[in-house]
Coordinates of C-alpha atoms in Angstrom, one line a residue:
X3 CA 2.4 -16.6 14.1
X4 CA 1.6 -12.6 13.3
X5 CA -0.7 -12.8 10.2
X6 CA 0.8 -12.4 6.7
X7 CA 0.7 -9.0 5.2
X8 CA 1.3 -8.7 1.5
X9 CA 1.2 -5.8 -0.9
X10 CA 1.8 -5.4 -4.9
X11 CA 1.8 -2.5 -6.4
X12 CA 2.3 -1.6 -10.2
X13 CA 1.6 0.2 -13.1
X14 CA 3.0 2.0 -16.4
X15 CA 2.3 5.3 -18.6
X16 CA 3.0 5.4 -22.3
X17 CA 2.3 8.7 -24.7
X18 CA 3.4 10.5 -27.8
X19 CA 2.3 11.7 -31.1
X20 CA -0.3 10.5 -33.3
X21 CA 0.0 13.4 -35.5
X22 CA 3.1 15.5 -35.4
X23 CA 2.5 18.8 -33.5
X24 CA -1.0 18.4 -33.6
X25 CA -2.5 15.3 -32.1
X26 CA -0.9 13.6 -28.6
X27 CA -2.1 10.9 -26.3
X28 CA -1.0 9.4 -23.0
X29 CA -1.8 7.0 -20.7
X30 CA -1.3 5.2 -17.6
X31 CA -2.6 2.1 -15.4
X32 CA -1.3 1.2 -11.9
X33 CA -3.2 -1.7 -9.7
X34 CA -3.0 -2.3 -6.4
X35 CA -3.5 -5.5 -4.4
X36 CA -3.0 -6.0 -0.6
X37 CA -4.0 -8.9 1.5
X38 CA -3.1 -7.5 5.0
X39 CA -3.5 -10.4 8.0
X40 CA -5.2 -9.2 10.7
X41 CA -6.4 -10.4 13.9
X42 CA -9.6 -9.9 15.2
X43 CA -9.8 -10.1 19.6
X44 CA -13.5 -11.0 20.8
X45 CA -15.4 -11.5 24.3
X46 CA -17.7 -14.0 24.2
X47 CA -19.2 -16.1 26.9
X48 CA -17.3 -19.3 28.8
X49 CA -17.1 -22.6 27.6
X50 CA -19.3 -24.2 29.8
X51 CA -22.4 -21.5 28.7
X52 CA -23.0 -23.4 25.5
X53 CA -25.8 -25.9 25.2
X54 CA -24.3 -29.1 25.4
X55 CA -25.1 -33.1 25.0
X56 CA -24.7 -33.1 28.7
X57 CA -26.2 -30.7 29.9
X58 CA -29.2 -30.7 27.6
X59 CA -29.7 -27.3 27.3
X60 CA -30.0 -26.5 31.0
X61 CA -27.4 -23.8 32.4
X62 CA -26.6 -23.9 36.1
X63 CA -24.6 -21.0 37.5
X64 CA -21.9 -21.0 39.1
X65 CA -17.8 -21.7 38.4
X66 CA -17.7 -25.6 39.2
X67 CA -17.0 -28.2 36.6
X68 CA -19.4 -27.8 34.0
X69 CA -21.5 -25.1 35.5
X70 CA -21.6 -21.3 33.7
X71 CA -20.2 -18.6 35.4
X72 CA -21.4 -15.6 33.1
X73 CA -24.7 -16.0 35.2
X74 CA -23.7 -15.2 38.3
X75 CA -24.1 -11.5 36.9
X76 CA -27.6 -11.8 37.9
X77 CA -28.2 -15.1 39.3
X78 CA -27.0 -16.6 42.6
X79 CA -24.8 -19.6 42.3
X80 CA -26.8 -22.9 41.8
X81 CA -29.8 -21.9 40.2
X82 CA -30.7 -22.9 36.6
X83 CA -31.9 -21.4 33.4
X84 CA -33.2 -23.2 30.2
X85 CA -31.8 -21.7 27.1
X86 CA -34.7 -20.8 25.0
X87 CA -35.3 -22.1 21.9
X88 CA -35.4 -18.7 19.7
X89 CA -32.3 -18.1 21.1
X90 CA -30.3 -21.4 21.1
X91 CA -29.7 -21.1 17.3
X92 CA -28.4 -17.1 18.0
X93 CA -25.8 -19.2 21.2
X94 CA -24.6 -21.3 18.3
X95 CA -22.7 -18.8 16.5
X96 CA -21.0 -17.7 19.3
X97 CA -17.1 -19.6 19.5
X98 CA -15.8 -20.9 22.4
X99 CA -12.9 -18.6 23.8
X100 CA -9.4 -19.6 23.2
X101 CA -7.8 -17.6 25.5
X102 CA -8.6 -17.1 29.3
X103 CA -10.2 -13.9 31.0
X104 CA -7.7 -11.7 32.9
X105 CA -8.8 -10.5 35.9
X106 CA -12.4 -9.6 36.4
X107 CA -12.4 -9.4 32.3
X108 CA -14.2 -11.6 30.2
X109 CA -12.5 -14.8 28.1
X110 CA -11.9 -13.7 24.2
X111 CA -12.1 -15.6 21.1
X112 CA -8.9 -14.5 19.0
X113 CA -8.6 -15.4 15.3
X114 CA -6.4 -14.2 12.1
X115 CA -8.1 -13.3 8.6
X116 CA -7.5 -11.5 5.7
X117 CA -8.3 -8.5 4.9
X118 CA -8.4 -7.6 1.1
X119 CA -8.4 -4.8 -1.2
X120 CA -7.9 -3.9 -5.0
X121 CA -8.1 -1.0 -6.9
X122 CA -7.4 -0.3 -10.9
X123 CA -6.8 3.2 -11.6
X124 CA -6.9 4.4 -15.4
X125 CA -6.1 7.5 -17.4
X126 CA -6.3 8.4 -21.2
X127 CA -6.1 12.3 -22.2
X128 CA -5.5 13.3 -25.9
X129 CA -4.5 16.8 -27.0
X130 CA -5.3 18.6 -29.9
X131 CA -3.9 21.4 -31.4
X132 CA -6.1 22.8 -33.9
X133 CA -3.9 26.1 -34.6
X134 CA -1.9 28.8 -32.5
X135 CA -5.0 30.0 -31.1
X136 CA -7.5 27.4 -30.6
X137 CA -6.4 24.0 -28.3
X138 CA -8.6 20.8 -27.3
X139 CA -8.2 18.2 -24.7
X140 CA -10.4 15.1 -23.7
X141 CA -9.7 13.3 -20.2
X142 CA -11.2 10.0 -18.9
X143 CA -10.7 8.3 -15.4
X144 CA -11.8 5.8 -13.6
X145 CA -10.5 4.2 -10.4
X146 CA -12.4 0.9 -8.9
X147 CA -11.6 -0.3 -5.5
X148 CA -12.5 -3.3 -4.0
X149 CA -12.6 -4.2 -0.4
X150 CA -13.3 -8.0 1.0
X151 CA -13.2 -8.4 4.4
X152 CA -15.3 -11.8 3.5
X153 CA -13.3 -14.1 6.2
X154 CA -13.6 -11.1 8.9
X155 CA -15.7 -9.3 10.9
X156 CA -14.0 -6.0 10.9
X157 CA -16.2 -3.2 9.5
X158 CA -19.3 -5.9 9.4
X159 CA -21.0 -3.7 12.5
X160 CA -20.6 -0.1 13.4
X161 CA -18.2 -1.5 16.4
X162 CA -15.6 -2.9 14.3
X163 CA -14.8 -6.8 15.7
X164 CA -17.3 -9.8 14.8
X165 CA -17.3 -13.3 14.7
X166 CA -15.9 -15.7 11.8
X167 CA -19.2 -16.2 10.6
X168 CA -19.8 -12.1 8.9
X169 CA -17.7 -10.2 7.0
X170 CA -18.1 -6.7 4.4
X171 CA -17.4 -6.2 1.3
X172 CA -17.5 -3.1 -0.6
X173 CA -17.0 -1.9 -3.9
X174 CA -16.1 1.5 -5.4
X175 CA -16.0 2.7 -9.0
X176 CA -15.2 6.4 -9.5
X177 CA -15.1 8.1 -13.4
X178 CA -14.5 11.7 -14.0
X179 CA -14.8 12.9 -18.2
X180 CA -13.6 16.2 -19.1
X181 CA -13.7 18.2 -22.2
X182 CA -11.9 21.5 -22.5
X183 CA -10.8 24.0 -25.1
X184 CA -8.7 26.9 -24.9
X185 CA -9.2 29.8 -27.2
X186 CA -6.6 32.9 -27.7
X187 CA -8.6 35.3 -29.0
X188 CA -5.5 38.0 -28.7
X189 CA -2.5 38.5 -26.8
X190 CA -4.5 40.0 -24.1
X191 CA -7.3 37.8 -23.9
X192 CA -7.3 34.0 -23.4
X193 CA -11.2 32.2 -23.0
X194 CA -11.1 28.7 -21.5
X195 CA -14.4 26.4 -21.3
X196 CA -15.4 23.3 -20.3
X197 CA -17.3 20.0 -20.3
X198 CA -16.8 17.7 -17.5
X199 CA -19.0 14.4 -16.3
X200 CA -18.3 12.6 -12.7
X201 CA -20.2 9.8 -11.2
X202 CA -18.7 7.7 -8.2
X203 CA -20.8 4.9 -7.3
X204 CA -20.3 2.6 -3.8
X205 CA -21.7 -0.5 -2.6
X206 CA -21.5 -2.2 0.4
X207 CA -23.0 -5.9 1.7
X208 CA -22.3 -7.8 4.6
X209 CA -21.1 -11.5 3.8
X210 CA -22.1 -14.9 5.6
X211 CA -20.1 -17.3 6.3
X212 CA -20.6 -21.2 7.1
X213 CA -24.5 -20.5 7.9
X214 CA -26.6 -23.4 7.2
X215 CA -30.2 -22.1 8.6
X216 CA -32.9 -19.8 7.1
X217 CA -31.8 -20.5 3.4
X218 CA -28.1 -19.7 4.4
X219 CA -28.6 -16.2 5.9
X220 CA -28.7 -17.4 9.1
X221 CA -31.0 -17.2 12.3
X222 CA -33.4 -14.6 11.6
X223 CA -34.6 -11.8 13.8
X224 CA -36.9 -10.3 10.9
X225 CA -38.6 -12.7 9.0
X226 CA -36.9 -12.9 5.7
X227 CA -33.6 -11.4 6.7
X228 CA -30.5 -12.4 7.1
X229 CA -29.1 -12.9 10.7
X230 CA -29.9 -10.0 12.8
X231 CA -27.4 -7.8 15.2
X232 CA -27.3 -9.0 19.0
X233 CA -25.7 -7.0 21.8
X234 CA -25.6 -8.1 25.3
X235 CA -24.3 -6.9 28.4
X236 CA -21.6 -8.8 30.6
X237 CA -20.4 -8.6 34.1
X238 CA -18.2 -6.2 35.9
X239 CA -19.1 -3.4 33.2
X240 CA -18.0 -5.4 30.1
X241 CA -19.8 -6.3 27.4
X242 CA -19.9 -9.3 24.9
X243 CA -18.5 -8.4 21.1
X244 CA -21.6 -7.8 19.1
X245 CA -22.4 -10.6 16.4
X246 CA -24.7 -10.1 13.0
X247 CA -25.3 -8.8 9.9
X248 CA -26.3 -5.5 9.5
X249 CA -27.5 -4.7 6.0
X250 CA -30.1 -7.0 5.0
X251 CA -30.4 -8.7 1.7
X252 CA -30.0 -5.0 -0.8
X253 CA -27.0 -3.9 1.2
X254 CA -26.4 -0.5 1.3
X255 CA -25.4 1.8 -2.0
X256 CA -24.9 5.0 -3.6
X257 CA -24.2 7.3 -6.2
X258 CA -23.2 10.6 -7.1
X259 CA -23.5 12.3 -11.1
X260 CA -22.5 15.7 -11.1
X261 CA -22.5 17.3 -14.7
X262 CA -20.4 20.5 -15.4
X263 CA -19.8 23.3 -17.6
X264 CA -17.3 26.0 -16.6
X265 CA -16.0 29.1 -18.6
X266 CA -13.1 31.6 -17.7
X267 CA -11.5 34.2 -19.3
X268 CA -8.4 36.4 -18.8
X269 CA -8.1 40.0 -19.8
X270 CA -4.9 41.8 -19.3
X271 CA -4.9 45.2 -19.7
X272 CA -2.0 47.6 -18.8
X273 CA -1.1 47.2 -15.2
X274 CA -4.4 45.1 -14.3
X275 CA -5.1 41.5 -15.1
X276 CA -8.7 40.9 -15.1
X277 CA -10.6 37.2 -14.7
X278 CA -13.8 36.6 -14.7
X279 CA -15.8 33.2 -15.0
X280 CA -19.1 31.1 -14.6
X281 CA -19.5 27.4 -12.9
X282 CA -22.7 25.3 -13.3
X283 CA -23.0 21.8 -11.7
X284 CA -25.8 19.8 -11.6
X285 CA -26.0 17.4 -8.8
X286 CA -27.5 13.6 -8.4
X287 CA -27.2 12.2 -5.4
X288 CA -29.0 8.6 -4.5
X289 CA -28.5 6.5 -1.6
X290 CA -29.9 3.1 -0.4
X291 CA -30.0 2.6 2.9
X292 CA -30.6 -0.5 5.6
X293 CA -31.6 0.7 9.4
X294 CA -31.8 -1.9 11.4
X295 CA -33.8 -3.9 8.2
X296 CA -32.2 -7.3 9.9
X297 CA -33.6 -6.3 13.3
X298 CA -31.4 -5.6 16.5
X299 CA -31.7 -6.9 19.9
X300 CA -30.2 -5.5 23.2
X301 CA -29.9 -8.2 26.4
X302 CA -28.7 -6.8 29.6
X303 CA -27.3 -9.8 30.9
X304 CA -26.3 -13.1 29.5
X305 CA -28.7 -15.1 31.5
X306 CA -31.5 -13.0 29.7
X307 CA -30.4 -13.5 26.6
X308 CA -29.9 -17.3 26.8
X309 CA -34.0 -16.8 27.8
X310 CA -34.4 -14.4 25.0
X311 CA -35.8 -11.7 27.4
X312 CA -34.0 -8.3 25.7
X313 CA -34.5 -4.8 27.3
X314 CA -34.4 -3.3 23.4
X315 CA -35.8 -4.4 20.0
X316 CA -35.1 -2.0 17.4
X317 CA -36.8 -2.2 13.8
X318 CA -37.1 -0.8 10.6
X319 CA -40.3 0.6 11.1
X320 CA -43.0 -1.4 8.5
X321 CA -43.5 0.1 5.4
X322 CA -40.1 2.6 5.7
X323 CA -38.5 3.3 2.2
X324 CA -35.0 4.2 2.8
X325 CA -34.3 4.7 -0.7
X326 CA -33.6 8.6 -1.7
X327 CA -32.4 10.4 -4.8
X328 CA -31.8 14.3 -5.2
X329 CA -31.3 16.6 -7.8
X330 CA -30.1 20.2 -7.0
X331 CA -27.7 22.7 -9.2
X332 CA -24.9 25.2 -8.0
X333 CA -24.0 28.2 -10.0
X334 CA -20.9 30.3 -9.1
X335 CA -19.8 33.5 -10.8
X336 CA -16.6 35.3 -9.7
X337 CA -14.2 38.5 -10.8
X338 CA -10.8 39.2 -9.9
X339 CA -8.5 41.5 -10.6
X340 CA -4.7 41.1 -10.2
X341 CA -3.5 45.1 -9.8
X342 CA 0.3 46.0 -10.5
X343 CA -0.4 48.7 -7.6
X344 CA 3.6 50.2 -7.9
X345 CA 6.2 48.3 -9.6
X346 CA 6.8 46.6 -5.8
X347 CA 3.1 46.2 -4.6
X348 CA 0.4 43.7 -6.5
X349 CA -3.1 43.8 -5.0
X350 CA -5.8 40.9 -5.7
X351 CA -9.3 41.5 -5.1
X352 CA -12.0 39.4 -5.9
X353 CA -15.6 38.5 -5.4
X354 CA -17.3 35.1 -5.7
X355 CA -21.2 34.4 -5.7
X356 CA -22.3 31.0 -5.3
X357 CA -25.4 29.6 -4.7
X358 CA -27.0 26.2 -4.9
X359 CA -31.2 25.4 -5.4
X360 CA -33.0 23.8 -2.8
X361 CA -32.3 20.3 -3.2
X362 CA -36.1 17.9 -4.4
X363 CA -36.4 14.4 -4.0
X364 CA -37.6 12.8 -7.2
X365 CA -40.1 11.0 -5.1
X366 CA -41.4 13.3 -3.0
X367 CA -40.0 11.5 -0.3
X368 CA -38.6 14.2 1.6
X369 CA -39.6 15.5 5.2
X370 CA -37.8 18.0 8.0
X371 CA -38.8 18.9 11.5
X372 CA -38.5 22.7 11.8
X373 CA -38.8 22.8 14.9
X374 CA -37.5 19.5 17.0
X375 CA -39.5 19.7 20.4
X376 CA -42.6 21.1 19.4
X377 CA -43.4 20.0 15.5
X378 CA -44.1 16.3 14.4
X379 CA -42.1 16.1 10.4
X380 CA -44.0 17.2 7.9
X381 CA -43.4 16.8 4.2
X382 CA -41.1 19.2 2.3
X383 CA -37.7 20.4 1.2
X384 CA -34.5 18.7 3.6
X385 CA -33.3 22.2 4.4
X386 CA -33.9 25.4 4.8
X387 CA -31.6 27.5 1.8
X388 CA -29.5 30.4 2.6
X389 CA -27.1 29.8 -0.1
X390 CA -28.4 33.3 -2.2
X391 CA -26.4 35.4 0.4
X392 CA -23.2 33.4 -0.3
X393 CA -21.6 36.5 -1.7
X394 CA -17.2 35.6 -1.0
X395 CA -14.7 38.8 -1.4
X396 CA -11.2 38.1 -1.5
X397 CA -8.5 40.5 -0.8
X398 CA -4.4 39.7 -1.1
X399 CA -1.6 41.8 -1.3
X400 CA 2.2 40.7 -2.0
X401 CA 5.1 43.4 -1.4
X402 CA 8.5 43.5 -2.5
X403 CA 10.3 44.4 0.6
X404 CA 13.9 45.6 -0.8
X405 CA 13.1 45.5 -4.5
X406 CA 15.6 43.1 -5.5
X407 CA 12.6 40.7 -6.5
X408 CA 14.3 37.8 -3.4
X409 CA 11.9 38.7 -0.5
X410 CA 8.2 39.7 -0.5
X411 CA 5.6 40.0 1.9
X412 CA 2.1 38.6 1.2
X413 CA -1.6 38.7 3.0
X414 CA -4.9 37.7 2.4
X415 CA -8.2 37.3 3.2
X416 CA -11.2 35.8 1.9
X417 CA -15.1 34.1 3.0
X418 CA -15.1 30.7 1.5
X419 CA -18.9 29.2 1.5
X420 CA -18.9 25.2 0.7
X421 CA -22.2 24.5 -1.3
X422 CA -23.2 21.4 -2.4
X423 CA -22.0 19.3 0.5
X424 CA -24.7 17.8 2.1
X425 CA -24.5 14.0 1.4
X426 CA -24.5 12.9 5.2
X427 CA -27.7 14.9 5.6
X428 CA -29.3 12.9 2.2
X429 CA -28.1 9.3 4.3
X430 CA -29.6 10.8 7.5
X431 CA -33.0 11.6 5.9
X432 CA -33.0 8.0 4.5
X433 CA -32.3 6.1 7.5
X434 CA -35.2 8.0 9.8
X435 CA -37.2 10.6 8.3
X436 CA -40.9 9.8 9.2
X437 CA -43.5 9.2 7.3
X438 CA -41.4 7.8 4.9
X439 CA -38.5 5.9 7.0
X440 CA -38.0 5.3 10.7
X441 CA -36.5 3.2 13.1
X442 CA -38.6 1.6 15.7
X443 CA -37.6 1.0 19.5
X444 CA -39.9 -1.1 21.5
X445 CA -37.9 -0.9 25.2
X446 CA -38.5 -3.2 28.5
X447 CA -41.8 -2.4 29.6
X448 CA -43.6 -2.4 26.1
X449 CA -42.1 -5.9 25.9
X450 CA -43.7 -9.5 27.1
X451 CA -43.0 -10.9 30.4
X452 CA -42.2 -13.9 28.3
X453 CA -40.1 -15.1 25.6
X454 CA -39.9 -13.2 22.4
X455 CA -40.6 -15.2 19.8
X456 CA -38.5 -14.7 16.3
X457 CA -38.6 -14.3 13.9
X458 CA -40.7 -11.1 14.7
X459 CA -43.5 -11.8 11.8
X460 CA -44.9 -8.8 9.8
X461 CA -47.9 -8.9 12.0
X462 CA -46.0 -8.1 15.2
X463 CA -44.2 -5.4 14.0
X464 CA -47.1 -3.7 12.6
X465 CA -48.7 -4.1 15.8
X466 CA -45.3 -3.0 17.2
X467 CA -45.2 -0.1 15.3

């Protein structure tokens, strides 16, 4: 049967006076809840490639009754491979297919699950009206999601599918507070200012499922961690779906505070209508991040990886803090005039300066490489800041073609700078930014001719490192 997909959706406002002509309120609430049935399509090995009561843990290659043909990649039929023991746990949680290869494809493992989300969005806003000339509002929001893709492994790695056994689940919760007053301190000039407060917050772990080993969390790659990531290479150019957890036991999280006062005001005076106004935000940005903090492991075939032989390890490297929290400010000032040029042409011209101040980690954890082939990182500001030149004209027209006031012709132009928006860089820094983070990748030759023993132990890896 196609998996079930349902979705509720509702909500209500409500609002009036709480003093007449002076005081008003309104508000409004609408949830959503959606359980959408989905079905996830895996490779995984053949039946007959699982350790067994019969065959005691002893693979033979080859596509006869009870022999594994996923070998045959790199082993000629009849010869035999032991599954290793630091890997025979890893085997375990892959599922028998349920549905046959096509072609020279590999066999799948299909399944249904649901995937679930919820979000709660709120408003209140009151007005005030002290007098003709002098008005108040206040504003909340907030807005939480929640995403639970618990019984699924869609989103649990960076390729999308996964096994039964590992899920995601994220959380969101968004809040914006604004305070503004509007001022008329004539007929010709109007003063607005305000107060605002946003801070969105998200969260995301991977889940595990059914795991009974290492204190629930699974096999471990990295002692203490949950269940690592494992990728391995199949015949004819396929691979196996990737299986694992991916954020160790924090997860991953962030948030961002921005604080902001604003104030504009409009002068009109004969046939030109002047604005001018000031912006100030101050920015917090934090993140938490997990790099490869469960460990990940690369096989190129599926007869190394049954004798835990990878070609890759790849590691948080010891001692990496990928934990990072900056504060910066932008400040924007801007004029504009709107010009009744002749009673058919308006002109607009404008000019915006916005800058924002180099961004410092509270920390000190903060390094760049200035110059990528021939400098190591060294410790200091993310980025270089060019944001003082952001000087922004604007120029519009708008033309009454036949003076009837039905068609007009309008143009524009303008140099929009985006400050401020550099949060992908902030995750960046935290996942690899020596000598405070990095990832660690130990390829084939580096590696022993034998076995590799997990969990890696802090005393490898430092030795790795």
């Amino acid at each position: 049967r196609l998996p079930e997909f349902q979705r509720n959706n509702f909500g209500g406002s409500f609002g009036g006076p709480i003093r007449k002509d002076k005081t008003f309120f309104y508000g409004v609430y609408e949830e959503l809840k959606q359980n959408l049935g989905v079905t996830d399509t895996t490779t995984v090995p053949n039946a007959n490639c699982h350790a067994t009561p019969q065959n005691l843990g002893v693979l033979t290659a080859g596509t006869g009754t009870g022999q594994c043909p996923d070998l045959l990649a790199t082993m000629s039929a009849g010869s035999t491979v032991t599954i290793s023991q630091y890997m025979a746990p890893f085997l375990a949680l892959i599922p028998n297919p349920n549905q046959a290869a096509v072609g020279n494809g590999l066999p799948h493992y299909n399944y249904s699950a649901a995937d679930r989300l919820t979000e709660n969005y709120g408003q209140m806003r009151v007005d005030q009206n002290f007098s003709q000339s002098d008005m108040f509002f206040a504003r909340y929001t907030i807005d939480n999601g929640v995403i639970n893709n618990a019984t699924t492994g869609l989103g649990a790695v960076s390729t999308g599918n996964n096994f039964p056994e590992f899920g995601l689940v994220g959380t969101t919760r968004n809040q914006w507070l604004t305070l503004a007053e509007v001022h008329v301190f004539s007929p010709s000039i109007l003063n607005t200012a305000r107060l605002s407060f946003s801070r969105t917050a998200w969260k995301q772990a991977g889940t595990l499922n059914g795991l009974t080993a290492n204190n629930g969390l699974g096999p471990a790659i990295i002692t203490g961690q949950p269940v690592g990531l494992v990728s391995i290479a199949g015949s004819n150019g396929g691979s196996y779906t990737e299986f694992g957890s991916t954020s160790g036991t924090s997860g991953v999280y962030g948030v961002q505070n921005i604080y902001t006062m604003s104030d504009d005001v409009s002068v009109t005076r004969g046939k030109h209508a002047f604005r001018f106004g000031v912006l100030f935000n101050r920015w917090n940005e934090g993140v938490q991040q997990a790099p490869s903090v469960t460990g990940f492991l690369v096989f190129p075939s599926f007869a190394r990886f049954v004798q835990s032989l990878p070609n890759l390890i790849e590691f948080a490297t010891p001692g990496s803090n990928e934990n990072r929290d900056y504060i910066f400010n932008t400040i924007g000032f801007y004029g504009q005039d709107d010009w009744r040029a002749t009673s058919r042409l308006t002109v607009n011209l404008g000019l915006r300066y916005e800058f924002l101040t180099t961004p410092w980690e509270l920390s000190g954890r903060a390094s760049r490489v200035l110059h990528p082939f021939t400098d190591p990182f060294t410790v200091g500001p993310l980025l270089a800041n060019h944001s003082f030149h952001d000087f922004s004209p604007r120029i519009g027209l708008a033309y009454d073609l036949f003076g009837n006031g039905k068609t007009a012709l309008r143009a524009g132009f303008g140099i929009y700078d985006d400050v401020g928006n550099f949060g992908a860089s902030i995750q960046q820094d935290a996942i690899g930014s020596p000598p405070f983070s990095g990832l660690t990748d130990v390829f084939g030759p580096a590696l022993p001719s034998g076995p590799v023993q997990l969990p890696l132990t802090p005393a490898i890896l430092n030795a790795t490192a």
